Short mmCIF file of C-alpha atoms in Angstrom, two decimals:
data_model
loop_
_atom_site.label_atom_id
_atom_site.label_comp_id
_atom_site.label_asym_id
_atom_site.label_seq_id
_atom_site.Cartn_x
_atom_site.Cartn_y
_atom_site.Cartn_z
CA MET A 1474 -21.22 42.30 51.94
CA ARG A 1475 -22.39 43.34 48.66
CA LEU A 1476 -19.43 41.57 46.79
CA SER A 1477 -19.67 38.68 49.01
CA MET A 1478 -23.31 38.09 48.20
CA ILE A 1479 -22.37 38.60 44.64
CA SER A 1480 -19.31 36.09 44.77
CA ALA A 1481 -21.71 33.49 46.10
CA ARG A 1482 -24.08 32.91 43.18
CA SER A 1483 -21.29 33.14 40.73
CA LEU A 1484 -19.19 30.81 42.88
CA HIS A 1485 -21.85 28.59 43.10
CA ARG A 1486 -22.44 28.08 39.64
CA ILE A 1487 -18.63 27.69 38.69
CA LEU A 1488 -18.44 24.95 41.63
CA GLY A 1489 -21.39 23.19 40.26
CA LEU A 1490 -19.58 23.02 36.83
CA ILE A 1491 -16.46 21.75 38.11
CA VAL A 1492 -17.89 19.31 40.12
CA GLY A 1493 -20.78 18.15 37.70
CA ILE A 1494 -18.07 17.48 35.33
CA GLN A 1495 -15.86 15.38 37.90
CA LEU A 1496 -19.29 13.62 38.37
CA ILE A 1497 -19.72 12.90 35.07
CA ILE A 1498 -16.06 11.57 34.29
CA TRP A 1499 -16.51 9.18 37.51
CA THR A 1500 -19.94 7.94 36.01
CA LEU A 1501 -18.53 7.12 32.60
CA THR A 1502 -15.12 5.44 33.73
CA GLY A 1503 -17.23 3.67 36.07
CA LEU A 1504 -19.47 2.36 33.65
CA ALA A 1505 -16.16 1.63 31.28
CA PHE A 1506 -14.26 -0.50 34.10
CA ASN A 1507 -17.63 -2.54 34.12
CA LEU A 1508 -18.73 -2.95 30.36
CA ILE A 1509 -14.90 -2.86 28.79
CA ASP A 1510 -13.61 -6.92 28.79
CA ASP A 1511 -10.66 -7.17 31.23
CA GLN A 1512 -8.50 -9.10 28.68
CA LEU A 1513 -8.59 -6.02 26.41
CA LEU A 1514 -7.23 -4.11 29.41
CA ASP A 1515 -4.67 -6.54 30.59
CA ALA A 1516 -0.82 -5.47 30.66
CA ASN A 1517 0.54 -9.25 30.61
CA SER A 1518 -1.51 -10.62 27.86
CA MET A 1519 2.04 -11.29 26.15
CA ARG A 1520 3.77 -11.73 29.19
CA ALA A 1521 5.67 -15.04 29.56
CA LYS A 1522 4.97 -17.00 32.97
CA PRO A 1523 8.03 -18.94 34.43
CA GLY A 1524 7.39 -22.55 34.29
CA ASN A 1525 8.53 -25.37 36.32
CA GLN A 1526 11.72 -25.73 34.74
CA ALA A 1527 13.01 -22.22 35.78
CA GLN A 1528 11.68 -22.64 38.80
CA ASN A 1529 14.04 -26.04 39.30
CA SER A 1530 17.08 -24.13 37.87
CA VAL A 1531 16.63 -21.60 41.14
CA ARG A 1532 16.95 -24.65 43.66
CA LEU A 1533 19.84 -26.08 41.27
CA LEU A 1534 21.84 -23.37 41.14
CA GLN A 1535 24.40 -22.50 44.08
CA PRO A 1536 25.64 -19.42 44.77
CA THR A 1537 30.24 -19.64 45.13
CA VAL A 1538 29.95 -16.09 46.86
CA THR A 1539 28.40 -16.11 50.50
CA LEU A 1540 26.02 -13.10 51.46
CA ALA A 1541 28.42 -12.39 54.22
CA GLU A 1542 30.60 -11.35 51.38
CA ILE A 1543 28.04 -9.42 49.50
CA THR A 1544 26.68 -7.42 52.57
CA ASN A 1545 30.51 -6.75 53.79
CA GLN A 1546 30.87 -5.28 49.76
CA LEU A 1547 27.64 -3.59 50.21
CA THR A 1548 28.60 -1.45 53.31
CA SER A 1549 32.01 -0.90 52.20
CA ASN A 1550 30.74 0.61 48.95
CA ASN A 1551 28.65 2.85 50.49
CA ALA A 1552 29.38 6.09 52.90
CA GLU A 1553 25.74 6.07 54.42
CA GLN A 1554 24.17 3.28 55.95
CA LEU A 1555 21.76 1.12 54.27
CA SER A 1556 19.02 -0.83 56.09
CA LEU A 1557 18.68 -4.26 54.59
CA GLN A 1558 14.90 -5.45 54.65
CA ARG A 1559 15.10 -8.50 52.57
CA VAL A 1560 17.67 -10.83 50.71
CA GLU A 1561 16.21 -13.21 47.84
CA LEU A 1562 18.35 -15.89 45.92
CA ALA A 1563 17.23 -16.04 42.48
CA THR A 1564 18.38 -17.08 39.09
CA LEU A 1565 19.03 -14.44 36.25
CA LEU A 1566 20.05 -15.40 32.77
CA GLU A 1567 20.97 -18.98 34.40
CA ARG A 1568 23.33 -17.53 36.75
CA PRO A 1569 22.77 -17.09 40.42
CA VAL A 1570 22.10 -13.65 41.79
CA TYR A 1571 21.41 -12.37 45.29
CA ARG A 1572 18.58 -9.58 45.60
CA LEU A 1573 18.70 -7.50 48.36
CA ARG A 1574 16.49 -4.87 49.04
CA THR A 1575 17.53 -2.03 50.81
CA SER A 1576 16.37 1.56 52.10
CA ALA A 1577 17.75 2.70 49.01
CA GLY A 1578 16.09 0.50 46.66
CA THR A 1579 16.68 -3.09 45.30
CA LEU A 1580 20.14 -4.39 44.41
CA ALA A 1581 21.31 -7.40 42.69
CA PHE A 1582 24.62 -9.40 42.99
CA TRP A 1583 25.81 -12.10 40.91
CA GLY A 1584 26.07 -15.26 43.03
CA ASP A 1585 29.11 -16.88 41.50
CA THR A 1586 31.30 -13.59 41.49
CA GLY A 1587 30.12 -11.18 43.95
CA GLU A 1588 29.78 -8.06 41.21
CA ALA A 1589 27.02 -6.02 41.15
CA VAL A 1590 24.68 -6.62 38.61
CA ASN A 1591 24.68 -4.16 35.49
CA LEU A 1592 23.20 -5.76 32.63
CA ASN A 1593 24.67 -5.14 29.35
CA ASN A 1594 22.31 -4.82 25.70
CA GLU A 1595 22.73 -8.27 24.95
CA GLN A 1596 21.67 -9.45 28.70
CA LEU A 1597 18.88 -7.11 28.39
CA ILE A 1598 17.20 -8.21 25.08
CA ARG A 1599 17.84 -11.61 26.07
CA LEU A 1600 15.98 -10.98 29.53
CA ALA A 1601 13.22 -8.82 27.15
CA ARG A 1602 12.76 -12.14 24.87
CA GLN A 1603 12.20 -14.42 27.77
CA SER A 1604 9.98 -12.39 29.32
CA TYR A 1605 7.63 -12.31 26.10
CA LEU A 1606 5.36 -14.55 24.37
CA GLY A 1607 5.75 -15.54 20.82
CA GLU A 1608 7.91 -14.04 18.37
CA ALA A 1609 8.40 -9.93 17.62
CA ARG A 1610 10.71 -7.36 16.85
CA LEU A 1611 12.40 -5.55 19.90
CA SER A 1612 13.94 -2.06 19.54
CA SER A 1613 17.40 -1.51 21.25
CA PRO A 1614 16.88 -0.72 25.40
CA ILE A 1615 16.35 2.96 25.62
CA VAL A 1616 16.98 4.49 28.93
CA ASP A 1617 13.35 5.66 30.51
CA LYS A 1618 13.78 7.87 33.61
CA GLU A 1619 10.36 8.78 34.00
CA ALA A 1620 9.50 4.99 33.92
CA ALA A 1621 11.90 4.28 36.61
CA GLN A 1622 10.31 6.76 38.81
CA ARG A 1623 6.89 5.32 38.16
CA TYR A 1624 7.88 1.83 39.07
CA GLY A 1625 10.69 2.51 41.74
CA GLY A 1626 13.56 1.38 39.83
CA ASN A 1627 17.55 2.19 39.53
CA PRO A 1628 18.95 4.86 37.64
CA ALA A 1629 19.64 2.15 34.89
CA PHE A 1630 16.40 1.45 33.97
CA TYR A 1631 15.35 0.70 30.21
CA ARG A 1632 12.13 0.14 27.95
CA PHE A 1633 11.75 -1.91 24.73
CA ASP A 1634 9.24 -0.97 22.14
CA ILE A 1635 7.63 -4.22 20.78
CA GLN A 1636 6.43 -4.08 17.10
CA ASP A 1637 2.93 -6.28 17.83
CA GLU A 1638 -0.43 -5.41 17.86
CA HIS A 1639 -0.94 -4.48 21.08
CA ASP A 1640 2.23 -1.98 20.77
CA THR A 1641 3.58 -3.51 23.89
CA GLN A 1642 6.52 -2.16 26.15
CA ILE A 1643 8.80 -3.85 28.31
CA PHE A 1644 10.78 -2.44 31.41
CA ILE A 1645 13.63 -3.80 32.88
CA ASP A 1646 15.73 -2.81 35.67
CA GLY A 1647 19.57 -2.97 34.56
CA GLN A 1648 20.82 -3.13 38.32
CA SER A 1649 18.36 -5.62 39.72
CA GLY A 1650 17.37 -7.70 36.93
CA GLN A 1651 14.05 -7.61 36.99
CA VAL A 1652 11.37 -7.05 34.51
CA LYS A 1653 9.29 -4.44 36.36
CA GLY A 1654 6.19 -4.68 34.05
CA HIS A 1655 4.52 -4.72 30.64
CA GLU A 1656 2.51 -2.08 29.20
CA ASN A 1657 0.30 -1.79 26.07
CA GLN A 1658 -2.36 -0.07 24.51
CA GLY A 1659 -4.84 -1.85 26.64
CA SER A 1660 -3.34 -1.14 29.81
CA ARG A 1661 -2.39 2.96 29.13
CA PHE A 1662 -5.86 3.18 28.81
CA LYS A 1663 -6.87 1.46 32.13
CA GLN A 1664 -4.19 3.52 33.57
CA LEU A 1665 -5.99 6.77 32.16
CA LEU A 1666 -9.41 5.62 33.44
CA PHE A 1667 -7.87 4.77 36.56
CA MET A 1668 -6.30 8.66 36.50
CA LEU A 1669 -9.98 9.88 35.52
CA HIS A 1670 -12.05 7.90 38.01
CA PHE A 1671 -10.01 8.76 41.17
CA ILE A 1672 -9.24 11.86 40.39
CA ASP A 1673 -5.38 11.20 40.45
CA TYR A 1674 -4.47 14.44 37.84
CA PHE A 1675 -0.98 14.93 39.59
CA PRO A 1676 1.96 13.03 39.16
CA ASN A 1677 3.96 11.00 42.13
CA ASN A 1678 0.89 10.49 43.98
CA GLY A 1679 1.68 6.85 44.86
CA VAL A 1680 -1.23 4.58 45.87
CA SER A 1681 -2.38 7.35 48.19
CA PHE A 1682 -6.17 8.32 47.52
CA ASN A 1683 -6.16 11.49 50.00
CA HIS A 1684 -3.98 13.46 47.67
CA LEU A 1685 -4.26 17.39 46.75
CA ALA A 1686 -6.61 16.40 43.74
CA THR A 1687 -9.37 14.83 45.87
CA GLN A 1688 -9.06 17.45 48.47
CA LEU A 1689 -9.73 20.01 46.41
CA ILE A 1690 -12.55 18.39 44.47
CA ALA A 1691 -14.12 17.70 47.99
CA PHE A 1692 -13.32 21.23 49.33
CA ALA A 1693 -14.99 22.22 45.98
CA ALA A 1694 -18.45 19.78 46.66
CA LEU A 1695 -18.49 21.22 50.40
CA LEU A 1696 -18.24 24.78 48.86
CA LEU A 1697 -21.13 23.97 46.38
CA GLY A 1698 -23.19 22.96 49.24
CA LEU A 1699 -22.59 25.75 51.47
CA SER A 1700 -23.27 28.47 48.42
CA GLY A 1701 -26.26 26.69 47.44
CA THR A 1702 -27.58 26.97 51.24
CA TRP A 1703 -27.08 30.39 50.81
CA VAL A 1704 -28.72 31.17 47.90
CA LEU A 1705 -31.41 29.14 48.62
CA MET A 1706 -31.74 31.38 52.00
CA ARG A 1707 -31.81 34.37 50.08
CA LYS A 1708 -34.44 33.24 47.95
CA LEU A 1709 -36.75 32.20 50.51
CA ALA A 1710 -36.29 35.44 52.36
CA ALA A 1711 -37.37 37.00 49.07
CA GLY A 1712 -40.35 34.86 48.92
CA ASP A 1713 -39.23 33.58 45.90
CA TYR A 1714 -40.83 29.56 46.84
CA PHE A 1715 -42.96 30.56 49.58
CA SER A 1716 -45.25 33.45 49.31
CA TRP A 1717 -47.59 33.06 52.12
CA GLN A 1718 -47.85 36.91 52.85
CA THR A 1719 -49.44 37.56 49.30
CA SER A 1720 -51.66 34.34 49.79
CA LYS A 1721 -53.08 36.10 53.06
CA SER A 1722 -53.59 39.77 51.23
CA THR A 1723 -55.08 37.59 48.17
CA GLU A 1724 -57.87 36.03 50.60
CA LYS A 1725 -59.21 39.79 50.89
CA GLY A 1726 -59.81 40.55 47.52
CA GLU A 1727 -58.15 40.26 44.46
CA ARG A 1728 -55.06 42.45 44.07
CA GLN A 1729 -54.45 44.15 40.29
CA LEU A 1730 -51.13 45.32 38.70
CA THR A 1731 -51.62 47.80 35.98
CA LEU A 1732 -48.67 47.90 33.29
CA LEU A 1733 -47.74 51.20 31.75
CA SER A 1734 -45.99 52.22 28.86
CA PRO A 1735 -42.58 54.39 29.22
CA ASP A 1736 -44.52 57.41 28.85
CA GLY A 1737 -47.07 56.51 31.22
CA GLU A 1738 -49.86 55.25 28.97
CA PRO A 1739 -51.78 52.06 30.51
CA LEU A 1740 -51.38 49.16 28.50
CA GLU A 1741 -53.25 46.26 30.61
CA SER A 1742 -54.53 45.35 34.12
CA LEU A 1743 -53.43 42.10 35.19
CA ILE A 1744 -54.62 40.15 38.53
CA LEU A 1745 -52.03 38.99 40.78
CA ALA A 1746 -51.04 35.54 41.96
CA PRO A 1747 -48.99 34.45 44.78
CA GLY A 1748 -44.98 34.55 43.04
CA ASN A 1749 -42.46 37.19 41.95
CA LEU A 1750 -43.31 40.01 39.82
CA LEU A 1751 -41.68 38.21 36.56
CA ASP A 1752 -43.94 35.36 37.02
CA ASN A 1753 -46.75 37.50 37.27
CA LEU A 1754 -46.12 39.40 34.04
CA ASN A 1755 -45.49 36.72 31.97
CA HIS A 1756 -47.76 34.10 33.62
CA ASP A 1757 -50.05 33.54 30.44
CA ARG A 1758 -47.64 35.18 27.39
CA THR A 1759 -44.24 36.67 27.77
CA ARG A 1760 -44.49 40.46 28.18
CA VAL A 1761 -41.12 41.00 29.87
CA PRO A 1762 -37.94 39.52 28.25
CA SER A 1763 -35.79 37.52 30.31
CA GLN A 1764 -32.30 35.36 29.40
CA CYS A 1765 -31.08 34.41 32.88
CA GLY A 1766 -34.14 32.53 34.00
CA GLY A 1767 -35.14 35.22 36.67
CA GLY A 1768 -31.83 35.07 38.47
CA GLY A 1769 -31.03 38.32 38.59
CA GLN A 1770 -27.89 38.21 36.28
CA CYS A 1771 -28.98 39.57 32.58
CA GLY A 1772 -30.60 42.82 33.84
CA MET A 1773 -33.39 42.68 31.25
CA CYS A 1774 -36.34 42.14 33.21
CA ARG A 1775 -36.29 46.15 34.58
CA VAL A 1776 -39.26 47.60 35.16
CA ARG A 1777 -40.03 51.16 37.26
CA PHE A 1778 -41.97 51.33 40.26
CA LEU A 1779 -44.32 54.52 40.43
CA GLU A 1780 -45.59 53.64 43.63
CA GLN A 1781 -42.91 52.67 46.57
CA ALA A 1782 -40.37 51.28 45.08
CA PRO A 1783 -38.83 48.35 47.23
CA GLN A 1784 -35.16 48.22 48.57
CA ALA A 1785 -32.68 47.45 45.72
CA THR A 1786 -31.37 43.89 46.06
CA VAL A 1787 -27.58 42.90 45.99
CA GLU A 1788 -28.19 42.22 41.97
CA GLU A 1789 -29.63 45.20 41.08
CA GLN A 1790 -27.26 47.34 42.98
CA ALA A 1791 -24.49 45.57 40.82
CA ARG A 1792 -26.39 46.05 37.52
CA LEU A 1793 -28.21 49.17 37.65
CA LYS A 1794 -27.29 52.15 37.81
CA GLN A 1795 -27.50 54.68 40.86
CA GLU A 1796 -29.74 56.97 39.07
CA HIS A 1797 -31.91 54.48 37.54
CA LEU A 1798 -32.28 53.06 41.50
CA ALA A 1799 -33.54 56.45 42.40
CA GLN A 1800 -36.00 56.53 39.63
CA GLY A 1801 -37.54 53.47 40.96
CA ILE A 1802 -36.11 51.03 38.35
CA ARG A 1803 -36.15 47.20 39.73
CA LEU A 1804 -35.58 44.08 38.17
CA SER A 1805 -38.99 42.51 38.31
CA CYS A 1806 -37.29 38.97 39.51
CA GLN A 1807 -36.27 40.12 42.26
CA HIS A 1808 -39.43 41.15 44.14
CA ASN A 1809 -42.66 39.61 44.90
CA CYS A 1810 -46.12 40.59 43.00
CA HIS A 1811 -46.69 44.44 43.95
CA GLN A 1812 -49.87 45.90 43.66
CA GLY A 1813 -50.45 49.35 41.65
CA ASN A 1814 -48.84 50.86 38.77
CA ILE A 1815 -45.73 49.26 36.90
CA ALA A 1816 -43.95 51.07 33.74
CA LEU A 1817 -41.89 49.56 30.99
CA THR A 1818 -38.62 51.35 31.18
CA SER A 1819 -37.33 51.28 27.11
CA ARG A 1820 -38.93 51.78 23.61
CA ALA A 1821 -37.92 48.23 23.30
CA GLN A 1822 -39.81 46.78 25.91
CA LEU A 1823 -42.70 48.20 24.51
CA ARG A 1824 -42.03 46.75 21.19
CA PHE A 1825 -41.76 43.61 22.53
CA TRP A 1826 -45.02 43.92 24.55
CA GLN A 1827 -46.91 45.06 21.39
CA LYS A 1828 -45.64 42.17 19.58
CA ALA A 1829 -46.41 39.74 22.16
CA GLN A 1830 -49.87 41.69 22.30
CA SER A 1831 -50.32 41.41 18.56
CA ASP A 1832 -49.61 37.62 18.69
CA ALA A 1833 -52.01 36.86 21.65
CA GLU A 1834 -54.87 38.89 19.31
CA GLN A 1835 -53.87 36.86 16.20
CA ALA A 1836 -54.24 33.42 18.34
CA VAL A 1837 -57.60 34.29 19.67
CA ILE A 1838 -59.07 35.00 15.99
CA PRO A 1839 -58.57 31.72 14.52
CA ALA A 1840 -60.29 30.26 18.04
CA LYS A 1841 -63.41 32.57 17.56
CA ALA A 1842 -63.73 31.21 13.86
CA SER A 1843 -63.74 27.36 14.64
CA SER A 1844 -66.03 27.99 17.59
#
């Protein structure tokens, strides 16, 4: 039970950091999509669109090989039965071509010879130049297996690097004769924004939004809410937010707390108000230092109860030794205001109190002089 309660607070902070960072990323990328001009992120800014002449040539070029001959050849060359999903008659480099979409991918066959399409370097360069607007220097075709997986192409998949102001890249499937896509600096930045915005941190997720990364962030957000509720319930049970019991006692008369030095010498008396003990000690000036803001994590706000020490909390059991607990030492941030005598626990705390007292007295003298 002790370990589970300790981890609840730490888990809540870690989850808050993770979910908070992702929320910031989601917000910033959403703003980027709205503020950046779409043309700056367009992958096809330098891609040529087919004109009327190319469309007419598709109608004029008729294949000399029938589709039945192509399908028979495809069946005889493949031991596994391929499921034919779609057939398209097109024109590729001024030649008729059949494109067959099968269960294994898209294959192409020349309509005038029946041979499978497997473009050579010269044909690939011609196809790349046809798809590009303007004049630019093309690199030699580069086999790109990673891009083949990304675009769903055949093993003979090529990339051309263009030396232009956009750093354009052209991707061509050498076995289907298709220009699969153009990419440039803007489109690559757009893909990065999409990845961050949709939490698409793992490769090969496809177009699904319900993948592992989103599931992990959603689960983290759920745990964040549950751990926060658990910490809140513990705070409420400790009376940190509603001190109605203290208010009832206060109605009967003012309650006072006497703060003593580590040696038991009285330092000052304080009138208690609803709230935890650390807030009462520091209500007008800082008498007892704390770095965690009262979360029970730093252990700096320890005091010694001289009468009826309250039961130690989980944070105190984790940060204080058993011998200290037996002496009545507790963390003042973990308990409600306590009437009676409470002592500081160290010389360092006493020096801190003395400095705070001296600063307070020096601040009073100029005020009296001005009045």
